[in-house]
Coordinates of C-alpha atoms and ligand atoms in Angstrom, one line a residue:
X1 CA -4.3 -22.7 0.7
X2 CA -6.7 -25.2 0.7
X3 CA -10.0 -25.0 1.2
X4 CA -12.7 -27.8 2.4
X5 CA -15.8 -27.1 2.8
X6 CA -15.7 -24.8 5.6
X7 CA -12.0 -25.7 7.2
X8 CA -9.6 -23.7 5.2
X9 CA -5.8 -24.1 6.1
X10 CA -3.6 -21.4 5.0
X11 CA 0.0 -20.3 6.0
X12 CA 0.5 -22.3 9.7
X13 CA -3.4 -21.9 10.5
X14 CA -6.1 -24.2 10.1
X15 CA -9.7 -22.2 10.5
X16 CA -13.4 -23.8 10.7
X17 CA -16.4 -22.6 10.8
X18 CA -19.8 -23.8 11.2
X19 CA -21.3 -21.7 7.8
X20 CA -18.8 -20.3 5.7
X21 CA -21.3 -17.6 4.8
X22 CA -21.7 -16.2 8.4
X23 CA -17.7 -15.2 8.3
X24 CA -16.2 -13.4 5.7
X25 CA -12.8 -15.3 4.1
X26 CA -11.7 -14.1 0.4
X27 CA -9.1 -17.0 -0.5
X28 CA -7.6 -14.8 -3.0
X29 CA -6.1 -12.6 -0.5
X30 CA -3.9 -15.1 0.7
X31 CA -1.3 -13.1 -1.0
X32 CA -2.4 -10.4 1.3
X33 CA -1.6 -12.0 4.0
X34 CA 1.6 -14.1 3.3
X35 CA 2.7 -10.1 2.5
X36 CA 1.8 -8.9 5.2
X37 CA 3.3 -11.6 8.0
X38 CA 6.5 -11.1 5.7
X39 CA 6.5 -7.3 6.0
X40 CA 5.8 -7.2 9.5
X41 CA 8.6 -9.6 9.9
X42 CA 10.6 -7.5 8.9
X43 CA 9.4 -4.3 10.6
X44 CA 10.1 -6.0 13.8
X45 CA 14.0 -7.0 13.1
X46 CA 14.5 -3.6 11.9
X47 CA 13.1 -2.3 15.3
X48 CA 15.1 -5.3 17.4
X49 CA 18.3 -3.9 15.3
X50 CA 17.7 -0.4 16.2
X51 CA 16.9 -1.2 19.9
X52 CA 19.5 -3.4 20.8
X53 CA 21.7 -0.7 19.0
X54 CA 20.5 2.0 21.0
X55 CA 21.0 0.1 24.2
X56 CA 24.3 -1.0 23.1
X57 CA 25.2 3.2 22.9
X58 CA 23.6 4.0 26.1
X59 CA 25.5 1.4 28.1
X60 CA 28.1 2.6 26.4
X61 CA 27.8 6.4 27.3
X62 CA 27.0 4.5 31.0
X63 CA 30.3 3.1 31.0
X64 CA 32.5 6.2 30.0
X65 CA 30.8 8.0 32.6
X66 CA 31.3 5.4 35.5
X67 CA 35.2 4.9 34.2
X68 CA 35.5 8.6 34.4
X69 CA 33.6 9.1 37.9
X70 CA 36.1 6.0 39.1
X71 CA 39.2 8.8 37.7
X72 CA 37.9 11.5 39.2
X73 CA 37.4 9.2 42.7
X74 CA 40.9 7.5 42.3
X75 CA 42.5 10.8 42.0
X76 CA 40.4 12.2 45.1
X77 CA 41.8 9.4 47.2
X78 CA 45.7 10.2 45.6
X79 CA 44.9 13.9 47.2
X80 CA 43.2 13.1 50.3
X81 CA 44.9 12.3 53.9
X82 CA 45.7 8.6 54.3
X83 CA 42.6 8.3 56.4
X84 CA 39.8 9.7 53.7
X85 CA 38.5 6.3 52.2
X86 CA 34.7 8.1 51.3
X87 CA 34.6 7.3 48.1
X88 CA 31.9 8.9 45.4
X89 CA 28.2 7.6 45.7
X90 CA 27.8 6.1 42.0
X91 CA 24.4 7.9 41.1
X92 CA 21.5 5.6 41.3
X93 CA 20.7 5.8 38.0
X94 CA 24.4 4.7 37.1
X95 CA 23.8 1.9 39.3
X96 CA 25.3 -2.2 38.0
X97 CA 21.5 -3.0 38.5
X98 CA 19.9 -0.2 36.6
X99 CA 22.4 -0.2 33.5
X100 CA 21.9 -4.1 33.5
X101 CA 18.0 -3.1 33.3
X102 CA 18.7 -0.4 30.9
X103 CA 21.0 -2.6 28.5
X104 CA 17.6 -5.4 28.7
X105 CA 15.1 -2.9 27.7
X106 CA 16.8 -2.1 25.0
X107 CA 16.3 -6.4 24.1
X108 CA 12.7 -6.5 25.4
X109 CA 11.6 -7.3 21.4
X110 CA 8.1 -7.7 21.9
X111 CA 5.6 -6.5 20.4
X112 CA 1.9 -6.1 20.0
X113 CA -0.9 -6.8 17.3
X114 CA -4.3 -4.9 16.9
X115 CA -6.3 -6.7 13.9
X116 CA -9.5 -4.3 14.3
X117 CA -11.2 -6.0 12.0
X118 CA -10.3 -9.6 12.6
X119 CA -13.6 -11.7 10.8
X120 CA -12.3 -15.1 11.4
X121 CA -9.5 -13.9 12.8
X122 CA -7.5 -16.3 10.6
X123 CA -4.9 -13.3 10.2
X124 CA -4.4 -12.8 13.9
X125 CA -3.8 -16.4 14.5
X126 CA -1.2 -16.8 11.3
X127 CA 0.1 -13.8 12.9
X128 CA 0.9 -15.2 16.3
X129 CA 1.9 -18.7 14.8
X130 CA 4.0 -17.3 12.4
X131 CA 5.6 -13.8 13.9
X132 CA 9.1 -14.0 15.7
X133 CA 8.1 -12.2 19.3
X134 CA 4.8 -10.9 19.0
X135 CA 3.8 -11.2 22.6
X136 CA -0.1 -10.2 22.7
X137 CA -2.6 -9.9 19.1
X138 CA -6.1 -8.6 19.8
X139 CA -8.5 -10.1 17.5
X140 CA -11.4 -7.9 17.1
X141 CA -14.4 -7.6 15.3
X142 CA -18.0 -6.1 15.6
X143 CA -20.1 -9.3 15.1
X144 CA -20.8 -11.7 17.7
X145 CA -20.8 -14.6 14.7
X146 CA -18.0 -13.1 14.0
X147 CA -16.1 -13.5 17.3
X148 CA -17.2 -17.0 18.4
X149 CA -15.9 -17.9 15.2
X150 CA -12.4 -16.3 16.0
X151 CA -12.6 -17.6 20.1
X152 CA -13.2 -21.4 18.3
X153 CA -10.5 -21.4 15.6
X154 CA -8.0 -19.6 18.5
X155 CA -8.5 -22.4 20.4
X156 CA -8.0 -24.9 17.3
X157 CA -4.5 -23.6 16.9
X158 CA -3.1 -23.2 20.5
X159 CA -2.8 -19.1 20.0
X160 CA -4.9 -18.6 23.0
X161 CA -1.7 -17.2 24.5
X162 CA -1.3 -14.6 22.3
X163 CA -5.0 -14.1 20.9
X164 CA -7.9 -12.7 22.9
X165 CA -10.4 -12.0 20.8
X166 CA -12.8 -9.1 21.4
X167 CA -15.9 -7.6 20.5
X168 CA -15.5 -4.1 19.5
X169 CA -16.5 -1.3 16.7
X170 CA -12.9 -0.4 15.5
X171 CA -13.2 2.7 15.9
X172 CA -13.9 2.6 19.4
X173 CA -11.0 0.0 20.5
X174 CA -8.7 2.2 19.1
X175 CA -9.3 5.2 20.9
X176 CA -9.4 3.3 24.0
X177 CA -6.3 2.7 23.1
X178 CA -4.1 5.5 22.2
X179 CA -0.5 4.7 21.3
X180 CA -1.0 2.0 22.5
X181 CA -0.6 -1.1 19.2
X182 CA 2.9 -1.6 17.8
X183 CA 1.3 -3.1 14.7
X184 CA -2.3 -2.6 13.7
X185 CA -3.9 -4.1 10.9
X186 CA -6.6 -2.8 8.7
X187 CA -8.5 -5.3 6.4
X188 CA -12.2 -3.6 5.8
X189 CA -15.0 -4.2 3.6
X190 CA -14.4 -1.4 0.7
X191 CA -12.8 2.0 2.6
X192 CA -10.6 2.3 5.3
X193 CA -11.2 5.9 5.3
X194 CA -13.3 5.7 8.6
X195 CA -10.9 4.1 10.0
X196 CA -7.9 5.7 10.2
X197 CA -8.7 8.9 12.1
X198 CA -8.4 6.5 15.3
X199 CA -5.9 4.0 14.0
X200 CA -3.1 6.8 13.2
X201 CA -3.8 8.0 17.2
X202 CA -3.8 4.5 18.7
X203 CA -0.7 3.2 17.0
X204 CA 2.8 2.8 19.1
X205 CA 5.9 5.5 18.1
X206 CA 7.3 4.3 15.0
X207 CA 4.6 1.3 15.3
X208 CA 2.9 -0.3 11.9
X209 CA -0.4 0.3 10.3
X210 CA -1.0 -2.3 7.9
X211 CA -3.8 -1.0 5.5
X212 CA -6.3 -2.7 2.8
X213 CA -8.6 -0.5 0.8
X214 CA -10.4 -2.8 -1.7
X215 CA -13.2 0.4 -2.9
X216 CA -10.8 0.8 -6.7
X217 CA -13.4 2.1 -8.3
X218 CA -13.7 5.6 -5.8
X219 CA -9.9 5.9 -5.6
X220 CA -8.6 4.7 -8.9
X221 CA -11.5 5.7 -11.3
X222 CA -12.8 8.4 -12.3
X223 CA -16.5 7.9 -12.1
X224 CA -16.9 9.0 -7.9
X225 CA -14.2 12.0 -7.8
X226 CA -16.5 13.8 -5.4
X227 CA -16.4 10.5 -2.9
X228 CA -12.8 10.1 -3.3
X229 CA -12.4 13.7 -2.1
X230 CA -14.7 13.2 0.9
X231 CA -12.9 9.8 1.6
X232 CA -9.5 10.5 0.9
X233 CA -9.4 14.6 0.3
X234 CA -8.2 14.1 -2.9
X235 CA -10.0 14.3 -6.6
X236 CA -9.5 10.9 -8.9
X237 CA -8.6 11.3 -12.4
X238 CA -9.0 9.0 -15.4
X239 CA -5.7 8.5 -16.1
X240 CA -2.7 5.3 -16.8
X241 CA -1.2 5.7 -13.8
X242 CA -4.8 6.0 -11.4
X243 CA -3.3 2.6 -9.7
X244 CA -0.5 4.5 -8.5
X245 CA -2.7 7.3 -7.9
X246 CA -5.3 5.8 -5.5
X247 CA -2.0 4.5 -3.8
X248 CA -0.8 8.2 -3.4
X249 CA -5.0 8.8 -2.1
X250 CA -4.7 6.4 0.5
X251 CA -1.0 7.9 2.0
X252 CA -2.7 11.5 1.5
X253 CA -5.3 10.5 4.4
X254 CA -3.0 8.7 6.3
X255 CA -0.4 11.6 6.1
X256 CA -3.2 14.5 7.1
X257 CA -5.2 12.2 10.0
X258 CA -1.2 11.7 11.5
X259 CA -0.5 15.3 10.6
X260 CA -3.3 16.7 13.1
X261 CA -1.6 14.6 16.1
X262 CA 1.3 15.6 15.7
X263 CA 3.0 12.2 13.4
X264 CA 4.3 11.8 10.3
X265 CA 4.0 9.2 8.0
X266 CA 6.6 6.9 6.6
X267 CA 5.4 4.7 4.1
X268 CA 7.8 1.3 3.9
X269 CA 5.8 -0.2 1.0
X270 CA 2.8 0.5 -0.8
X271 CA 1.3 -1.5 -3.3
X272 CA -1.5 -1.8 -5.7
X273 CA -2.6 -5.6 -5.6
X274 CA -5.3 -7.4 -7.9
X275 CA -8.4 -5.4 -6.7
X276 CA -7.2 -3.6 -3.8
X277 CA -4.3 -1.2 -2.4
X278 CA -2.4 -2.4 0.3
X279 CA 0.1 -0.2 2.4
X280 CA 2.9 -0.7 5.2
X281 CA 3.2 2.7 6.8
X282 CA 5.4 3.5 9.4
X283 CA 4.0 6.4 12.4
X284 CA 6.8 8.1 14.3
X285 CA 5.7 11.0 16.5
X286 CA 8.4 13.6 15.2
X287 CA 6.2 17.2 14.8
X288 CA 9.6 18.6 13.0
X289 CA 9.1 16.0 10.3
X290 CA 5.1 17.2 10.4
X291 CA 6.8 20.1 8.7
X292 CA 7.5 18.2 5.1
X293 CA 3.8 17.1 4.6
X294 CA 3.3 20.4 2.5
X295 CA 6.1 20.1 0.2
X296 CA 5.3 16.4 -0.3
X297 CA 1.5 16.4 -1.0
X298 CA 1.1 17.7 -4.4
X299 CA -2.2 18.4 -7.2
X300 CA -1.9 16.6 -10.7
X301 CA -2.9 18.3 -14.2
X302 CA -3.6 16.0 -16.6
X303 CA -3.5 16.8 -20.2
X304 CA -7.4 15.5 -21.2
X305 CA -6.0 15.5 -25.1
X306 CA -2.9 13.6 -24.7
X307 CA -1.6 11.8 -21.1
X308 CA 0.6 14.3 -20.2
X309 CA 0.6 15.3 -16.9
X310 CA 2.1 17.3 -14.4
X311 CA 2.8 17.9 -10.4
X312 CA 2.0 21.2 -8.5
X313 CA 3.2 20.6 -5.0
X314 CA 1.6 22.7 -1.9
X315 CA 4.4 23.7 -0.8
X316 CA 7.9 24.1 -0.6
X317 CA 11.6 24.2 1.3
X318 CA 14.4 25.9 0.8
X319 CA 17.7 26.2 3.3
X320 CA 17.2 28.4 6.1
X321 CA 19.3 31.2 7.0
X322 CA 20.5 29.3 10.2
X323 CA 23.0 26.2 8.3
X324 CA 21.2 22.9 8.5
X325 CA 17.8 24.4 8.9
X326 CA 14.7 24.8 7.1
X327 CA 12.3 27.1 5.8
X328 CA 9.2 25.7 4.4
X329 CA 7.7 28.4 1.9
X330 CA 4.5 28.4 -0.3
X331 CA 5.3 26.7 -3.1
X332 CA 5.2 28.7 -6.6
X333 CA 3.0 28.0 -9.8
X334 CA 0.7 26.8 -11.2
X335 CA 3.4 24.9 -13.2
X336 CA 2.2 24.5 -16.7
X337 CA 0.0 26.3 -18.9
X338 CA -3.5 26.4 -19.0
X339 CA -3.8 24.5 -21.9
X340 CA -1.8 21.3 -22.9
X341 CA 2.2 23.0 -24.2
X342 CA 1.8 19.7 -26.5
X343 CA -1.6 19.2 -27.3
X344 CA -3.7 22.4 -26.8
X345 CA -5.9 20.6 -24.4
X346 CA -7.0 21.6 -21.6
X347 CA -5.9 20.2 -18.1
X348 CA -8.3 18.2 -15.3
X349 CA -6.7 18.8 -11.8
X350 CA -6.6 15.4 -9.4
X351 CA -5.4 15.4 -5.8
X352 CA -3.8 16.8 -3.8
X353 CA -2.3 13.2 -3.0
X354 CA 0.9 12.1 -1.3
X355 CA 4.2 13.1 -3.2
X356 CA 6.7 11.5 -1.1
X357 CA 8.2 8.5 -1.6
X358 CA 6.1 5.1 -1.6
X359 CA 8.3 2.1 0.1
X360 CA 11.4 2.8 1.6
X361 CA 14.7 1.0 -0.6
X362 CA 16.1 -0.6 3.0
X363 CA 12.7 -2.1 4.2
X364 CA 12.0 -4.0 0.9
X365 CA 15.9 -5.3 0.8
X366 CA 15.3 -6.9 4.3
X367 CA 11.8 -8.2 3.0
X368 CA 13.3 -9.5 -0.1
X369 CA 15.6 -11.7 2.0
X370 CA 13.3 -12.6 4.6
X371 CA 10.6 -14.1 1.3
X372 CA 13.7 -15.9 -0.3
X373 CA 13.7 -17.6 3.0
X374 CA 10.6 -18.8 2.9
X375 CA 8.9 -22.1 3.0
X376 CA 7.0 -22.1 -0.4
X377 CA 4.4 -25.0 0.6
X378 CA 3.4 -22.5 4.0
X379 CA 4.0 -19.0 1.7
X380 CA 1.9 -20.5 -1.6
X381 CA 2.0 -17.2 -2.7
X382 CA 5.7 -16.8 -2.3
X383 CA 7.4 -16.8 -6.1
X384 CA 5.1 -13.6 -6.3
X385 CA 6.1 -11.8 -3.1
X386 CA 9.4 -12.2 -4.9
X387 CA 8.7 -10.6 -7.9
X388 CA 6.5 -7.6 -6.9
X389 CA 8.7 -6.6 -4.7
X390 CA 12.0 -7.2 -6.7
X391 CA 9.7 -4.5 -9.4
X392 CA 8.5 -2.5 -6.2
X393 CA 13.1 -2.5 -5.3
X394 CA 13.4 -0.7 -9.0
X395 CA 10.9 2.1 -9.1
X396 CA 12.4 5.4 -8.8
X397 CA 11.4 7.0 -5.6
X398 CA 10.9 10.4 -6.3
X399 CA 9.6 10.1 -9.5
X400 CA 5.4 9.9 -9.2
X401 CA 3.4 8.7 -11.5
X402 CA 4.2 6.9 -15.1
X403 CA 2.9 6.4 -18.5
X404 CA 2.2 3.3 -21.1
X405 CA 4.0 3.1 -23.8
X406 CA 1.1 1.4 -26.3
X407 CA -0.8 4.7 -24.6
X408 CA 1.0 6.8 -25.7
X409 CA 1.9 5.5 -28.9
X410 CA -1.9 5.1 -29.6
X411 CA -2.6 9.1 -29.1
X412 CA -0.4 9.3 -32.2
X413 CA -2.2 6.1 -33.9
X414 CA 1.1 4.8 -33.9
X415 CA 2.5 1.1 -33.3
X416 CA 3.7 0.9 -30.2
X417 CA 8.0 1.0 -29.5
X418 CA 9.5 -1.8 -27.6
X419 CA 9.8 -1.3 -24.2
X420 CA 14.2 -1.6 -24.3
X421 CA 13.8 0.5 -28.0
X422 CA 12.2 3.2 -25.9
X423 CA 13.6 2.8 -22.9
X424 CA 16.9 2.9 -24.5
X425 CA 16.4 6.5 -26.1
X426 CA 15.8 8.0 -22.5
X427 CA 18.9 6.1 -21.1
X428 CA 21.1 7.6 -24.0
X429 CA 19.7 11.2 -23.1
X430 CA 20.8 10.6 -19.7
X431 CA 17.1 10.5 -17.9
X432 CA 16.6 8.2 -15.5
X433 CA 14.1 5.2 -16.0
X434 CA 12.2 2.5 -14.5
X435 CA 9.2 -0.1 -14.3
X436 CA 6.1 0.0 -11.6
X437 CA 4.7 -2.8 -9.9
X438 CA 1.2 -1.0 -10.3
X439 CA 1.1 -2.0 -14.5
X440 CA 3.0 -3.5 -16.8
X441 CA 4.1 -1.7 -19.3
X442 CA 4.5 1.3 -16.9
X443 CA 7.5 3.6 -17.4
X444 CA 8.8 6.2 -14.3
X445 CA 11.3 8.1 -15.9
X446 CA 12.9 12.7 -15.3
X447 CA 12.3 12.9 -18.8
X448 CA 10.2 16.2 -19.6
X449 CA 7.2 15.6 -21.9
X450 CA 8.4 16.9 -24.5
X451 CA 11.3 14.7 -24.8
X452 CA 8.5 12.1 -24.5
X453 CA 6.9 13.4 -27.2
X454 CA 10.0 13.8 -28.7
X455 CA 11.2 10.1 -28.7
X456 CA 7.5 9.1 -30.2
X457 CA 7.7 12.0 -33.2
X458 CA 11.4 10.1 -34.0
X459 CA 10.1 7.0 -33.8
X460 CA 7.2 8.0 -36.2
X461 CA 10.1 8.9 -38.7
X462 CA 10.6 5.6 -38.6
X463 CA 7.4 3.6 -38.1
X464 CA 5.2 5.7 -40.5
X465 CA 1.5 6.5 -39.2
X466 CA -1.3 6.7 -41.6
X467 CA -2.6 9.8 -41.3
X468 CA -6.1 9.2 -42.7
X469 CA -6.8 8.4 -39.4
X470 CA -5.7 10.6 -37.0
X471 CA -8.4 13.4 -36.8
X472 CA -7.7 17.0 -38.2
X473 CA -7.7 18.4 -34.2
X474 CA -7.1 15.4 -32.1
X475 CA -4.5 15.4 -29.4
X476 CA -2.5 13.3 -31.6
X477 CA -2.5 15.3 -34.9
X478 CA -0.9 18.6 -32.7
X479 CA 1.8 16.7 -31.3
X480 CA 1.9 15.6 -35.0
X481 CA 2.3 19.0 -36.3
X482 CA 5.4 20.7 -34.0
X483 CA 8.5 19.0 -35.1
X484 CA 11.2 16.7 -33.5
X485 CA 13.6 19.0 -31.6
X486 CA 15.9 16.7 -29.7
X487 CA 18.7 14.4 -30.9
X488 CA 17.3 11.5 -30.2
X489 CA 19.3 8.0 -30.0
X490 CA 17.6 4.2 -30.0
X491 CA 20.5 2.5 -29.7
X492 CA 19.5 -0.4 -27.6
X493 CA 21.5 -0.7 -23.7
X494 CA 21.4 -3.0 -21.7
X495 CA 19.7 -1.5 -18.4
X496 CA 17.1 -1.2 -20.6
X497 CA 16.2 -4.2 -19.6
X498 CA 14.3 -4.2 -16.0
X499 CA 16.7 -6.5 -13.5
X500 CA 13.6 -7.9 -11.7
X501 CA 12.4 -9.3 -15.4
X502 CA 15.6 -11.8 -15.2
X503 CA 14.9 -13.7 -11.9
X504 CA 12.1 -15.2 -13.1
X505 CA 9.3 -14.2 -10.5
X506 CA 5.6 -13.5 -10.9
X507 CA 5.8 -9.6 -11.5
X508 CA 2.5 -9.2 -13.0
X509 CA -0.3 -11.1 -11.7
X510 CA -3.1 -12.2 -14.3
X511 CA -6.7 -13.2 -12.7
X512 CA -5.8 -15.4 -9.8
X513 CA -9.3 -17.4 -10.0
X514 CA -12.1 -16.7 -11.8
X515 CA -14.6 -14.2 -10.4
X516 CA -11.7 -13.3 -8.4
X517 CA -12.1 -9.7 -6.5
X518 CA -13.6 -8.2 -3.2
X519 CA -15.4 -10.5 -1.8
X520 CA -19.7 -9.4 -0.3
X521 CA -20.1 -8.7 3.0
X522 CA -20.5 -12.1 5.6
X523 CA -24.3 -12.4 5.3
X524 CA -25.2 -10.5 1.8
X525 CA -24.0 -13.4 0.1
X526 CA -26.6 -16.0 1.4
X527 CA -29.3 -13.1 1.2
X528 CA -28.2 -12.1 -2.7
X529 CA -28.2 -16.0 -3.3
X530 CA -32.0 -16.5 -1.8
X531 CA -32.3 -13.7 -3.6
X532 CA -31.7 -15.4 -6.9
X533 CA -33.6 -18.3 -5.8
X534 CA -36.7 -16.5 -4.9
X535 CA -36.4 -14.6 -8.3
X536 CA -36.4 -18.3 -10.3
X537 CA -39.2 -19.5 -8.0
X538 CA -40.9 -15.8 -9.6
X539 CA -40.2 -16.5 -12.5
X540 CA -41.9 -20.5 -12.8
X541 CA -44.8 -19.2 -10.9
X542 CA -45.3 -16.4 -13.1
X543 CA -45.0 -18.1 -16.9
X544 CA -47.5 -20.8 -14.9
X545 CA -49.9 -18.1 -14.3
X546 CA -49.4 -17.4 -17.8
X547 CA -49.7 -20.9 -18.9
X548 CA -53.0 -21.2 -16.6
X549 CA -54.8 -18.0 -18.5
X550 CA -53.8 -19.1 -22.0
X551 CA -55.3 -22.4 -21.6
X552 CA -58.3 -21.0 -19.5
X553 CA -58.3 -18.4 -23.1
X554 CA -58.8 -21.0 -25.2
X555 CA -61.6 -22.7 -23.5
X556 CA -63.9 -19.8 -22.5
X557 CA -62.8 -19.0 -26.2
X558 CA -64.1 -23.1 -27.3
X559 CA -67.4 -22.1 -24.8
X560 CA -68.0 -19.0 -26.1
X561 CA -68.2 -20.9 -30.0
X562 CA -70.3 -23.5 -28.9
Ligands
SAM601 C1 -12.8 -8.0 4.7 S1 -13.4 -8.3 6.2 C2 -12.1 -8.6 7.3 C3 -11.4 -10.2 6.9 C4 -10.2 -10.4 7.6 N1 -9.1 -9.4 8.0 C5 -8.9 -11.5 6.9 O1 -8.1 -11.7 6.6 O2 -9.8 -12.6 6.7 C6 -14.3 -7.3 7.2 C7 -14.3 -7.4 9.0 O3 -14.6 -6.0 9.4 C8 -15.8 -6.2 10.7 N2 -16.1 -4.7 10.6 C9 -16.9 -4.4 9.7 N3 -17.0 -3.3 10.2 C10 -16.6 -3.7 11.4 C11 -16.4 -2.4 12.9 N4 -16.9 -1.1 12.6 N5 -16.0 -2.6 13.8 C12 -15.0 -3.7 13.7 N6 -15.4 -4.8 12.9 C13 -15.8 -4.8 12.0 C14 -16.9 -7.3 9.5 O4 -17.9 -8.0 10.5 C15 -16.0 -8.1 8.9 O5 -15.4 -9.2 9.6
ZN602 ZN1 -1.7 17.4 -24.2

């Protein structure tokens, strides 16, 4: 990516705009765009393969029926009089022409995209140039200035046959085209919440939603739990796993919006990146799957003392009386006692959030294969894409949330065990363990908190703590008062070193640039710069006035004295 005044080259697109402050562009989001291109390619590839397989299957059925009819005709002919040459007509739907038409439908792989909040059109142009089989992209923005920029950039990049610039409100556009767009990309300022209801209706069956939210303070902080509840239907918490919780709030909001219309979501890839969240979700018009949302939704109990947590599912599924059927029932609870069993502190309640898987393993595998062949010149963030996908691929998909080893140690005011030592203790006890893309040193495991605290107690036996540093009624003191009741074996396991580490890609990005983060709205930046200038001018005037008063005061005093 290169920025030269108002000219930007990113991926295979070069865009120009007369005033960079008039239309939004954030260079740090190149990763978002590189990643999205790769994700849409993976989704399209999988869709093509399924369509071809379906068409092939259909063709096989048709051919089998034709053969059956042919045999019937032959046996009729054999049994009838020699003059009886009447053949059974092949029904129109099985005619040769029709068979070919149906098979071709399976190969009709082109797809449409709506970039509902397009700004400069850069993303839409990149999609047009970089996605094979994309046939139409509507690049929409509310601002006339943005649409002018999109129009000029589309022509400049020779993609006018694919990208159609459009001025309109994203929600109105999506409501006007229900069940139409194969891919919808939402990349708003801050929250995508106001656009979800329209997006889940506008996307075609088995279509893909690509959604960004940059309102991290709401989704991943504890300062606005009420705002998080209003926007996403769940309460945020202060926790070590807040970044994963943020993704789960967003997925929950998408899933509940879709459920009202008999649509279920399948998260393909859900990431916490830098200062924002980006999810790739397939939407399926399958009311039977929507029933699972009940048990896929979960409340979180988070201990205010030691940070341990527990999940309370909203519903339960059990096998029905008819073999293969499912019964949907009420969950039982609460899953924990009022006070934490480890430290005695109270719990805070978070959620409900999406409690299902964050990613689809097959989809990540497909993306990784595509990413490996990306040209690094065009895809400047290739190594980061590969690194992040490698970590995401390792994540335990059935285990919501994680803890941070150093934070757990700090509750006991203890030295932090090395990651591979801690992970080995969990593996040696037969538990499953993975990291998380959302935070380095995060541990996802199916080990219960009682065992996690026992690992820490065993660690402390060999690495004593200074009890003077532990307050008498603190969570740490309560935990250390209890005996370690499990057998803990710290023998190093080869699997304790996550294999994504060995590949040497960028797994966890440091701040990509100075002053990075979500950019202010287009136009606002200009206003704030003007504000700064105005404030500086005001300061100069004020200090000059003060000087003038000071001099005048001396003169008056001199006159009075004389
Ligand atoms: C963060 S920018 C989009 C950046 C762009 N997707 C990219 O990759 O560079 C958000 C854009 O949404 C537009 N916008 C805000 N509200 C809108 C609405 N209700 N309908 C359509 N566009 C809207 C703004 O004018 C702005 O250009
Ligand atoms: Zn506790």
